[in-house]
């Protein structure tokens, strides 16, 4: 857990992974659940880096008392507009709200968790209703992620590397 897998080797008795720490760990099987930039996927599928989607997501977690009372709903709430959307919902037993805003901006490269000012977040929402912009203004400590995706693959199995599905989910 919490260790980057760089590569794996397998034989008839098991699989050995090489971790970024330099340690080798042996087991009877390996399930690669290591994210979009997975080194396990790279070795199993070999389909190169993920594709940049052109969408950027910004996230803020705000105390419930800073969320407008009329928007404190016990549900994931979606505000959608042209090439943009806002989602908010309660977390941690109503202690905070997750506020996620996304817009299409042709981002050229992957970015993960970079702090950004509110003005950058609002840029993608200049064309929407003032109420939606007010929701964004309740956020603070904004961070951005450029979204990436991949095409589905037919084979997720390599010997001792099983999969929950050998066909893509569509």
XYZ file of N, CA, C and O in Angstrom:
680
model
N 0.835 -1.190 0.000
C 0.000 0.000 0.000
C 0.878 1.251 0.000
O 1.952 1.253 0.585
N 0.393 2.284 -0.646
C 1.068 3.587 -0.676
C 2.506 3.496 -1.180
O 3.389 4.203 -0.694
N 2.737 2.596 -2.131
C 4.066 2.445 -2.709
C 3.942 2.401 -4.221
O 3.068 1.725 -4.757
N 4.809 3.129 -4.915
C 4.764 3.132 -6.372
C 5.403 1.862 -6.920
O 6.546 1.542 -6.601
N 4.666 1.136 -7.748
C 5.180 -0.049 -8.426
C 5.816 0.411 -9.723
O 5.171 1.044 -10.557
N 7.099 0.103 -9.895
C 7.797 0.486 -11.126
C 7.632 -0.573 -12.216
O 7.462 -0.244 -13.382
N 7.709 -1.849 -11.805
C 7.582 -2.931 -12.787
C 7.295 -4.233 -12.043
O 7.329 -4.280 -10.813
N 7.018 -5.281 -12.816
C 6.789 -6.594 -12.228
C 7.433 -7.671 -13.088
O 7.683 -7.483 -14.281
N 7.707 -8.794 -12.456
C 8.161 -10.020 -13.128
C 7.372 -11.155 -12.517
O 7.041 -11.113 -11.331
N 7.092 -12.160 -13.315
C 6.361 -13.311 -12.785
C 6.994 -14.600 -13.250
O 7.706 -14.642 -14.254
N 6.721 -15.639 -12.471
C 7.152 -16.992 -12.827
C 6.039 -17.936 -12.411
O 4.964 -17.485 -12.000
N 6.256 -19.214 -12.481
C 5.229 -20.184 -12.165
C 4.763 -20.169 -10.720
O 3.678 -20.655 -10.405
N 5.539 -19.589 -9.826
C 5.206 -19.607 -8.404
C 4.645 -18.285 -7.887
O 4.106 -18.236 -6.786
N 4.777 -17.203 -8.639
C 4.288 -15.929 -8.125
C 4.727 -14.761 -8.971
O 5.237 -14.912 -10.079
N 4.545 -13.580 -8.401
C 4.905 -12.331 -9.081
C 5.711 -11.469 -8.118
O 5.449 -11.463 -6.914
N 6.715 -10.799 -8.648
C 7.552 -9.903 -7.854
C 7.431 -8.506 -8.433
O 7.561 -8.321 -9.648
N 7.166 -7.538 -7.574
C 7.101 -6.151 -8.022
C 8.325 -5.405 -7.511
O 8.827 -5.679 -6.420
N 8.807 -4.493 -8.341
C 9.894 -3.605 -7.939
C 9.272 -2.260 -7.603
O 8.570 -1.669 -8.418
N 9.493 -1.802 -6.367
C 8.924 -0.539 -5.891
C 9.904 0.610 -6.112
O 11.116 0.397 -6.222
N 9.393 1.819 -6.144
C 10.221 3.009 -6.309
C 11.237 3.138 -5.178
O 12.308 3.703 -5.365
N 10.926 2.584 -4.015
C 11.849 2.616 -2.870
C 13.063 1.724 -3.079
O 14.015 1.781 -2.310
N 13.026 0.872 -4.130
C 14.101 -0.078 -4.371
C 13.779 -1.464 -3.845
O 14.456 -2.441 -4.174
N 12.755 -1.553 -3.036
C 12.350 -2.830 -2.443
C 11.661 -3.705 -3.483
O 10.959 -3.220 -4.366
N 11.842 -5.014 -3.379
C 11.108 -5.993 -4.171
C 10.115 -6.688 -3.256
O 10.464 -7.054 -2.133
N 8.881 -6.859 -3.718
C 7.839 -7.505 -2.927
C 7.298 -8.661 -3.749
O 7.001 -8.512 -4.939
N 7.143 -9.822 -3.095
C 6.684 -11.032 -3.787
C 5.294 -11.406 -3.300
O 4.963 -11.254 -2.135
N 4.460 -11.872 -4.229
C 3.125 -12.326 -3.884
C 2.634 -13.348 -4.892
O 3.324 -13.673 -5.859
N 1.430 -13.863 -4.666
C 0.897 -14.871 -5.578
C 0.210 -14.248 -6.791
O 0.054 -14.898 -7.815
N -0.205 -12.972 -6.686
C -0.849 -12.283 -7.803
C -0.664 -10.778 -7.618
O -0.329 -10.317 -6.527
N -0.894 -10.028 -8.681
C -0.812 -8.573 -8.629
C -2.042 -8.001 -9.302
O -2.383 -8.393 -10.420
N -2.716 -7.119 -8.611
C -3.828 -6.379 -9.201
C -3.377 -4.929 -9.294
O -3.118 -4.290 -8.285
N -3.271 -4.437 -10.513
C -2.818 -3.065 -10.733
C -3.988 -2.107 -10.574
O -4.876 -2.070 -11.413
N -3.985 -1.334 -9.524
C -5.003 -0.308 -9.288
C -4.262 0.975 -8.941
O -4.495 1.596 -7.917
N -3.340 1.327 -9.817
C -2.423 2.420 -9.512
C -2.629 3.655 -10.379
O -1.718 4.450 -10.567
N -3.838 3.836 -10.887
C -4.199 5.109 -11.487
C -3.957 5.253 -12.971
O -3.491 4.351 -13.667
N -4.268 6.431 -13.449
C -4.232 6.767 -14.865
C -2.844 6.616 -15.473
O -2.698 6.273 -16.640
N -1.813 6.870 -14.700
C -0.433 6.816 -15.176
C 0.232 5.503 -14.741
O 1.445 5.430 -14.584
N -0.542 4.466 -14.587
C -0.128 3.176 -14.053
C 1.077 2.547 -14.756
O 1.071 2.332 -15.962
N 2.098 2.218 -13.956
C 3.233 1.459 -14.486
C 2.843 0.015 -14.755
O 3.396 -0.624 -15.656
N 1.900 -0.509 -13.978
C 1.417 -1.871 -14.228
C 0.690 -1.895 -15.573
O 0.936 -2.761 -16.414
N -0.193 -0.942 -15.819
C -0.896 -0.866 -17.111
C 0.113 -0.736 -18.248
O -0.033 -1.364 -19.299
N 1.123 0.098 -18.052
C 2.126 0.308 -19.095
C 2.740 -1.031 -19.506
O 2.949 -1.296 -20.683
N 3.002 -1.884 -18.529
C 3.625 -3.176 -18.824
C 2.615 -4.173 -19.386
O 2.939 -4.931 -20.281
N 1.364 -4.162 -18.902
C 0.346 -5.104 -19.378
C -0.176 -4.700 -20.753
O -0.265 -5.515 -21.664
N -0.541 -3.435 -20.917
C -1.228 -2.974 -22.124
C -0.283 -2.293 -23.100
O -0.401 -2.477 -24.312
N 0.620 -1.460 -22.580
C 1.586 -0.784 -23.432
C 0.981 0.208 -24.410
O 1.440 0.328 -25.541
N -0.038 0.932 -23.978
C -0.724 1.843 -24.898
C -0.287 3.298 -24.761
O -0.941 4.200 -25.258
N 0.822 3.562 -24.097
C 1.347 4.918 -24.019
C 0.649 5.771 -22.980
O -0.185 5.299 -22.214
N 0.972 7.059 -22.981
C 0.402 7.950 -21.967
C -1.073 8.246 -22.223
O -1.564 8.085 -23.345
N -1.801 8.684 -21.192
C -3.200 9.052 -21.383
C -3.334 10.259 -22.311
O -2.391 11.029 -22.498
N -4.514 10.419 -22.854
C -4.844 11.522 -23.763
C -5.383 12.694 -22.934
O -6.216 12.517 -22.056
N -4.910 13.884 -23.221
C -5.407 15.083 -22.541
C -6.778 15.405 -23.116
O -6.956 15.485 -24.326
N -7.765 15.583 -22.242
C -9.155 15.741 -22.684
C -9.520 17.151 -23.127
O -10.510 17.344 -23.816
N -8.734 18.136 -22.703
C -9.087 19.524 -23.000
C -9.940 20.161 -21.919
O -10.337 21.309 -22.040
N -10.237 19.416 -20.861
C -11.039 19.929 -19.746
C -10.155 20.078 -18.513
O -9.294 19.244 -18.256
N -10.417 21.126 -17.760
C -9.711 21.340 -16.504
C -10.738 21.381 -15.384
O -11.789 22.003 -15.505
N -10.423 20.690 -14.295
C -11.277 20.663 -13.110
C -10.572 21.406 -11.981
O -9.372 21.247 -11.775
N -11.353 22.211 -11.279
C -10.861 22.959 -10.129
C -11.649 22.498 -8.909
O -12.855 22.299 -8.994
N -10.959 22.349 -7.769
C -11.632 21.822 -6.585
C -11.325 22.676 -5.365
O -10.195 23.105 -5.156
N -12.365 22.864 -4.567
C -12.251 23.541 -3.279
C -13.111 22.767 -2.285
O -14.196 22.314 -2.619
N -12.614 22.610 -1.074
C -13.393 22.024 0.012
C -13.659 23.161 0.991
O -12.725 23.797 1.479
N -14.949 23.427 1.245
C -15.300 24.594 2.059
C -16.124 24.177 3.275
O -16.904 23.222 3.201
N -15.954 24.873 4.375
C -16.777 24.580 5.560
C -18.262 24.786 5.229
O -18.622 25.696 4.479
N -19.104 23.957 5.785
C -20.537 24.012 5.507
C -21.116 25.394 5.776
O -21.950 25.871 5.003
N -20.673 26.062 6.806
C -21.241 27.384 7.116
C -20.937 28.424 6.028
O -21.612 29.441 5.957
N -19.946 28.155 5.150
C -19.666 29.076 4.044
C -20.486 28.756 2.799
O -20.515 29.550 1.856
N -21.157 27.601 2.797
C -22.021 27.232 1.666
C -23.369 27.915 1.880
O -23.926 27.849 2.978
N -23.915 28.591 0.861
C -25.224 29.234 1.044
C -26.256 28.233 1.566
O -26.323 27.090 1.091
N -27.031 28.662 2.545
C -28.008 27.774 3.182
C -28.962 27.139 2.184
O -29.306 25.965 2.298
N -29.386 27.895 1.179
C -30.341 27.353 0.208
C -29.709 26.346 -0.758
O -30.404 25.741 -1.561
N -28.380 26.132 -0.653
C -27.698 25.142 -1.497
C -27.137 23.970 -0.691
O -26.445 23.126 -1.235
N -27.450 23.901 0.567
C -26.959 22.808 1.418
C -27.877 21.604 1.280
O -28.641 21.263 2.172
N -27.753 20.957 0.142
C -28.602 19.798 -0.157
C -27.843 18.514 0.117
O -26.638 18.433 -0.095
N -28.544 17.500 0.550
C -27.939 16.200 0.806
C -27.950 15.378 -0.486
O -28.562 14.330 -0.569
N -27.289 15.908 -1.498
C -27.246 15.250 -2.798
C -26.120 15.867 -3.608
O -25.740 17.017 -3.379
N -25.605 15.104 -4.551
C -24.677 15.687 -5.515
C -25.504 16.569 -6.431
O -26.510 16.146 -6.991
N -25.122 17.824 -6.536
C -25.882 18.801 -7.305
C -25.045 19.250 -8.494
O -23.880 19.614 -8.338
N -25.644 19.227 -9.677
C -24.951 19.584 -10.909
C -25.574 20.822 -11.523
O -26.793 20.885 -11.723
N -24.757 21.803 -11.831
C -25.135 22.985 -12.585
C -24.391 22.864 -13.913
O -23.160 22.846 -13.928
N -25.100 22.774 -15.019
C -24.453 22.572 -16.310
C -24.690 23.759 -17.226
O -25.780 24.340 -17.249
N -23.670 24.107 -17.986
C -23.755 25.184 -18.960
C -22.909 24.836 -20.166
O -22.289 23.775 -20.214
N -22.839 25.733 -21.130
C -22.034 25.468 -22.327
C -20.557 25.292 -21.982
O -19.939 26.187 -21.406
N -20.034 24.123 -22.256
C -18.629 23.770 -22.037
C -18.176 23.940 -20.588
O -17.000 24.188 -20.313
N -19.104 23.835 -19.620
C -18.725 23.959 -18.215
C -19.781 23.312 -17.321
O -20.919 23.112 -17.734
N -19.373 22.964 -16.113
C -20.337 22.521 -15.105
C -19.752 22.703 -13.707
O -18.545 22.832 -13.528
N -20.655 22.734 -12.738
C -20.314 22.863 -11.327
C -21.007 21.722 -10.592
O -22.173 21.428 -10.860
N -20.289 21.090 -9.680
C -20.866 20.033 -8.850
C -20.519 20.351 -7.399
O -19.395 20.762 -7.099
N -21.504 20.166 -6.504
C -21.206 20.313 -5.079
C -22.015 19.296 -4.285
O -23.105 18.904 -4.691
N -21.433 18.875 -3.165
C -22.089 17.902 -2.292
C -21.387 17.886 -0.940
O -20.218 18.246 -0.827
N -22.121 17.471 0.104
C -21.535 17.452 1.451
C -20.570 16.274 1.633
O -20.730 15.217 1.030
N -19.586 16.508 2.506
C -18.597 15.482 2.880
C -18.449 15.463 4.402
O -18.845 16.414 5.079
N -17.826 14.424 4.899
C -17.453 14.309 6.310
C -18.614 14.610 7.252
O -18.497 15.404 8.190
N -19.760 13.994 6.983
C -20.904 14.188 7.867
C -21.375 15.630 7.932
O -21.698 16.125 9.000
N -21.387 16.289 6.811
C -21.863 17.673 6.684
C -20.910 18.712 7.275
O -21.269 19.859 7.466
N -19.672 18.356 7.530
C -18.715 19.338 8.054
C -18.200 20.263 6.943
O -17.891 21.426 7.192
N -18.092 19.733 5.736
C -17.578 20.503 4.602
C -18.357 20.151 3.343
O -19.061 19.131 3.292
N -18.217 21.006 2.332
C -18.770 20.731 1.019
C -17.636 20.626 0.019
O -16.676 21.415 0.059
N -17.742 19.656 -0.858
C -16.833 19.529 -1.978
C -17.413 20.373 -3.110
O -18.584 20.230 -3.458
N -16.630 21.264 -3.655
C -17.046 22.127 -4.749
C -16.091 21.867 -5.910
O -14.882 22.093 -5.789
N -16.625 21.347 -7.017
C -15.816 20.974 -8.174
C -16.385 21.680 -9.398
O -17.577 21.554 -9.679
N -15.549 22.419 -10.088
C -15.990 23.126 -11.289
C -15.084 22.719 -12.449
O -13.879 22.564 -12.281
N -15.682 22.512 -13.600
C -14.942 22.018 -14.762
C -15.314 22.834 -15.980
O -16.485 23.158 -16.166
N -14.331 23.159 -16.792
C -14.634 23.784 -18.073
C -13.633 23.364 -19.135
O -12.530 22.938 -18.840
N -14.086 23.469 -20.360
C -13.264 23.116 -21.519
C -12.372 24.307 -21.842
O -12.861 25.394 -22.112
N -11.059 24.088 -21.783
C -10.134 25.187 -22.049
C -8.935 24.767 -22.888
O -7.945 25.485 -22.946
N -9.019 23.600 -23.528
C -7.925 23.110 -24.382
C -6.583 23.089 -23.654
O -5.550 23.448 -24.217
N -6.589 22.672 -22.394
C -5.353 22.582 -21.608
C -4.335 21.731 -22.381
O -4.662 20.651 -22.867
N -3.096 22.211 -22.508
C -2.127 21.518 -23.362
C -1.364 20.371 -22.707
O -0.804 19.532 -23.393
N -1.303 20.341 -21.361
C -0.512 19.295 -20.703
C -1.149 18.895 -19.383
O -1.895 19.666 -18.787
N -0.853 17.684 -18.913
C -1.427 17.227 -17.650
C -0.881 18.028 -16.470
O 0.290 18.382 -16.434
N -1.766 18.337 -15.535
C -1.404 19.024 -14.297
C -2.246 18.378 -13.201
O -3.398 18.034 -13.431
N -1.682 18.235 -12.007
C -2.429 17.615 -10.909
C -2.206 18.361 -9.609
O -1.079 18.471 -9.130
N -3.293 18.917 -9.056
C -3.255 19.512 -7.729
C -2.560 20.849 -7.609
O -2.193 21.255 -6.516
N -2.408 21.573 -8.700
C -1.713 22.868 -8.671
C -2.610 23.945 -8.057
O -3.744 24.132 -8.484
N -2.113 24.700 -7.067
C -2.899 25.803 -6.500
C -3.101 26.906 -7.549
O -2.181 27.218 -8.311
N -4.311 27.464 -7.583
C -4.632 28.538 -8.533
C -5.511 29.578 -7.853
O -6.239 29.270 -6.917
N -5.464 30.829 -8.341
C -6.331 31.865 -7.777
C -7.769 31.724 -8.280
O -8.021 31.147 -9.343
N -8.696 32.276 -7.514
C -10.113 32.237 -7.880
C -10.350 32.836 -9.265
O -11.201 32.356 -10.019
N -9.610 33.870 -9.632
C -9.791 34.519 -10.937
C -9.606 33.525 -12.078
O -10.323 33.584 -13.082
N -8.666 32.602 -11.940
C -8.468 31.595 -12.980
C -9.671 30.654 -13.067
O -10.096 30.265 -14.148
N -10.222 30.292 -11.932
C -11.390 29.413 -11.903
C -12.569 30.096 -12.589
O -13.263 29.502 -13.413
N -12.778 31.359 -12.284
C -13.924 32.105 -12.833
C -13.825 32.338 -14.338
O -14.842 32.552 -14.989
N -12.615 32.284 -14.912
C -12.439 32.527 -16.350
C -13.353 31.668 -17.212
O -13.884 32.134 -18.207
N -13.530 30.430 -16.840
C -14.351 29.524 -17.632
C -15.844 29.685 -17.423
O -16.643 28.968 -18.022
N -16.229 30.644 -16.567
C -17.637 30.816 -16.218
C -18.130 32.242 -16.465
O -19.165 32.637 -15.957
N -17.395 32.992 -17.276
C -17.792 34.371 -17.571
C -19.145 34.431 -18.280
O -19.874 35.405 -18.143
N -19.483 33.383 -19.002
C -20.694 33.358 -19.839
C -21.919 32.771 -19.142
O -22.961 32.630 -19.764
N -21.833 32.432 -17.851
C -22.947 31.760 -17.178
C -23.685 32.706 -16.230
O -23.233 33.812 -15.937
N -24.793 32.227 -15.725
C -25.639 32.971 -14.794
C -24.850 33.425 -13.569
O -23.984 32.706 -13.068
N -25.193 34.577 -13.058
C -24.501 35.139 -11.894
C -24.582 34.215 -10.678
O -23.642 34.120 -9.890
N -25.687 33.501 -10.499
C -25.840 32.589 -9.347
C -24.763 31.514 -9.364
O -24.192 31.183 -8.318
N -24.463 30.984 -10.546
C -23.413 29.964 -10.654
C -22.051 30.552 -10.278
O -21.257 29.913 -9.576
N -21.781 31.766 -10.705
C -20.511 32.415 -10.357
C -20.425 32.668 -8.847
O -19.342 32.562 -8.263
N -21.555 32.980 -8.216
C -21.561 33.194 -6.770
C -21.164 31.922 -6.029
O -20.468 31.985 -5.008
N -21.592 30.778 -6.538
C -21.211 29.507 -5.903
C -19.694 29.366 -5.920
O -19.078 29.012 -4.916
N -19.077 29.662 -7.050
C -17.620 29.551 -7.168
C -16.930 30.485 -6.173
O -15.930 30.121 -5.558
N -17.471 31.674 -5.980
C -16.846 32.659 -5.073
C -16.844 32.200 -3.611
O -16.119 32.764 -2.788
N -17.625 31.181 -3.277
C -17.606 30.646 -1.909
C -16.395 29.753 -1.678
O -16.044 29.463 -0.537
N -15.760 29.305 -2.751
C -14.585 28.449 -2.627
C -13.346 29.227 -2.215
O -13.306 30.453 -2.279
N -12.337 28.486 -1.801
C -11.032 29.069 -1.478
C -9.994 27.959 -1.621
O -10.335 26.777 -1.720
N -8.742 28.342 -1.625
C -7.658 27.356 -1.751
C -7.901 26.418 -2.942
O -7.812 25.197 -2.816
N -8.221 26.993 -4.086
C -8.524 26.212 -5.290
C -7.287 25.472 -5.793
O -6.177 25.982 -5.728
N -7.529 24.266 -6.298
C -6.483 23.458 -6.942
C -7.025 22.953 -8.266
O -8.217 22.721 -8.399
N -6.129 22.770 -9.245
C -6.578 22.340 -10.565
C -5.994 21.000 -10.963
O -4.903 20.631 -10.542
N -6.769 20.294 -11.789
C -6.354 19.053 -12.428
C -6.778 19.124 -13.889
O -7.944 19.414 -14.173
N -5.855 18.862 -14.801
C -6.209 18.735 -16.209
C -6.644 17.290 -16.402
O -5.916 16.352 -16.064
N -7.854 17.101 -16.920
C -8.409 15.761 -17.053
C -7.830 15.037 -18.255
O -7.629 15.628 -19.320
N -7.569 13.765 -18.064
C -7.040 12.905 -19.121
C -7.903 11.655 -19.191
O -8.609 11.317 -18.236
N -7.849 10.961 -20.313
C -8.603 9.711 -20.433
C -7.859 8.738 -21.330
O -6.798 9.045 -21.862
N -8.434 7.558 -21.450
C -7.840 6.493 -22.256
C -8.940 5.757 -23.002
O -10.086 5.732 -22.562
N -8.561 5.125 -24.101
C -9.485 4.239 -24.799
C -9.598 2.939 -24.022
O -8.632 2.511 -23.364
N -10.749 2.280 -24.081
C -10.863 0.966 -23.435
C -9.956 -0.042 -24.125
O -9.625 0.120 -25.300
N -9.545 -1.062 -23.382
C -8.697 -2.117 -23.944
C -9.387 -3.464 -23.802
O -10.239 -3.656 -22.928
N -9.027 -4.379 -24.647
C -9.638 -5.715 -24.650
C -9.013 -6.648 -23.610
O -9.676 -7.527 -23.097
N -7.722 -6.484 -23.297
C -7.049 -7.439 -22.422
C -6.473 -6.754 -21.193
O -5.632 -5.879 -21.296
N -6.923 -7.202 -20.026
C -6.428 -6.687 -18.759
C -5.720 -7.780 -17.965
O -5.555 -7.647 -16.761
N -5.335 -8.859 -18.603
C -4.761 -9.995 -17.891
C -3.396 -10.331 -18.470
O -3.213 -10.350 -19.684
N -2.444 -10.599 -17.585
C -1.124 -11.059 -17.982
C -0.683 -12.090 -16.947
O -0.167 -11.734 -15.893
N -0.957 -13.344 -17.206
C -0.562 -14.409 -16.286
C -1.173 -14.250 -14.909
O -2.373 -14.396 -14.715
N -0.363 -13.893 -13.935
C -0.804 -13.737 -12.547
C -1.376 -12.354 -12.252
O -1.563 -11.993 -11.103
N -1.634 -11.585 -13.287
C -2.247 -10.272 -13.116
C -3.678 -10.373 -13.584
O -3.983 -10.183 -14.752
N -4.598 -10.746 -12.664
C -5.994 -10.937 -13.049
C -6.724 -9.611 -13.213
O -6.215 -8.565 -12.857
N -7.903 -9.735 -13.723
C -8.743 -8.560 -13.912
C -10.154 -8.884 -13.488
O -10.587 -10.028 -13.532
N -10.899 -7.851 -13.111
C -12.308 -8.064 -12.792
C -13.121 -8.206 -14.072
O -14.234 -8.681 -14.047
N -12.584 -7.763 -15.190
C -13.261 -7.889 -16.492
C -12.210 -7.946 -17.566
O -11.264 -7.191 -17.561
N -12.347 -8.878 -18.483
C -11.393 -8.962 -19.580
C -11.888 -8.222 -20.817
O -11.196 -8.157 -21.798
N -13.085 -7.665 -20.754
C -13.617 -6.840 -21.842
C -13.838 -5.446 -21.311
O -14.150 -5.259 -20.127
N -13.735 -4.449 -22.163
C -13.956 -3.083 -21.684
C -15.396 -2.872 -21.238
O -16.322 -3.464 -21.793
N -15.556 -2.053 -20.237
C -16.888 -1.671 -19.783
C -17.308 -0.479 -20.619
O -16.590 0.493 -20.735
N -18.467 -0.560 -21.201
C -18.930 0.539 -22.065
C -20.254 1.046 -21.569
O -21.043 0.423 -21.024
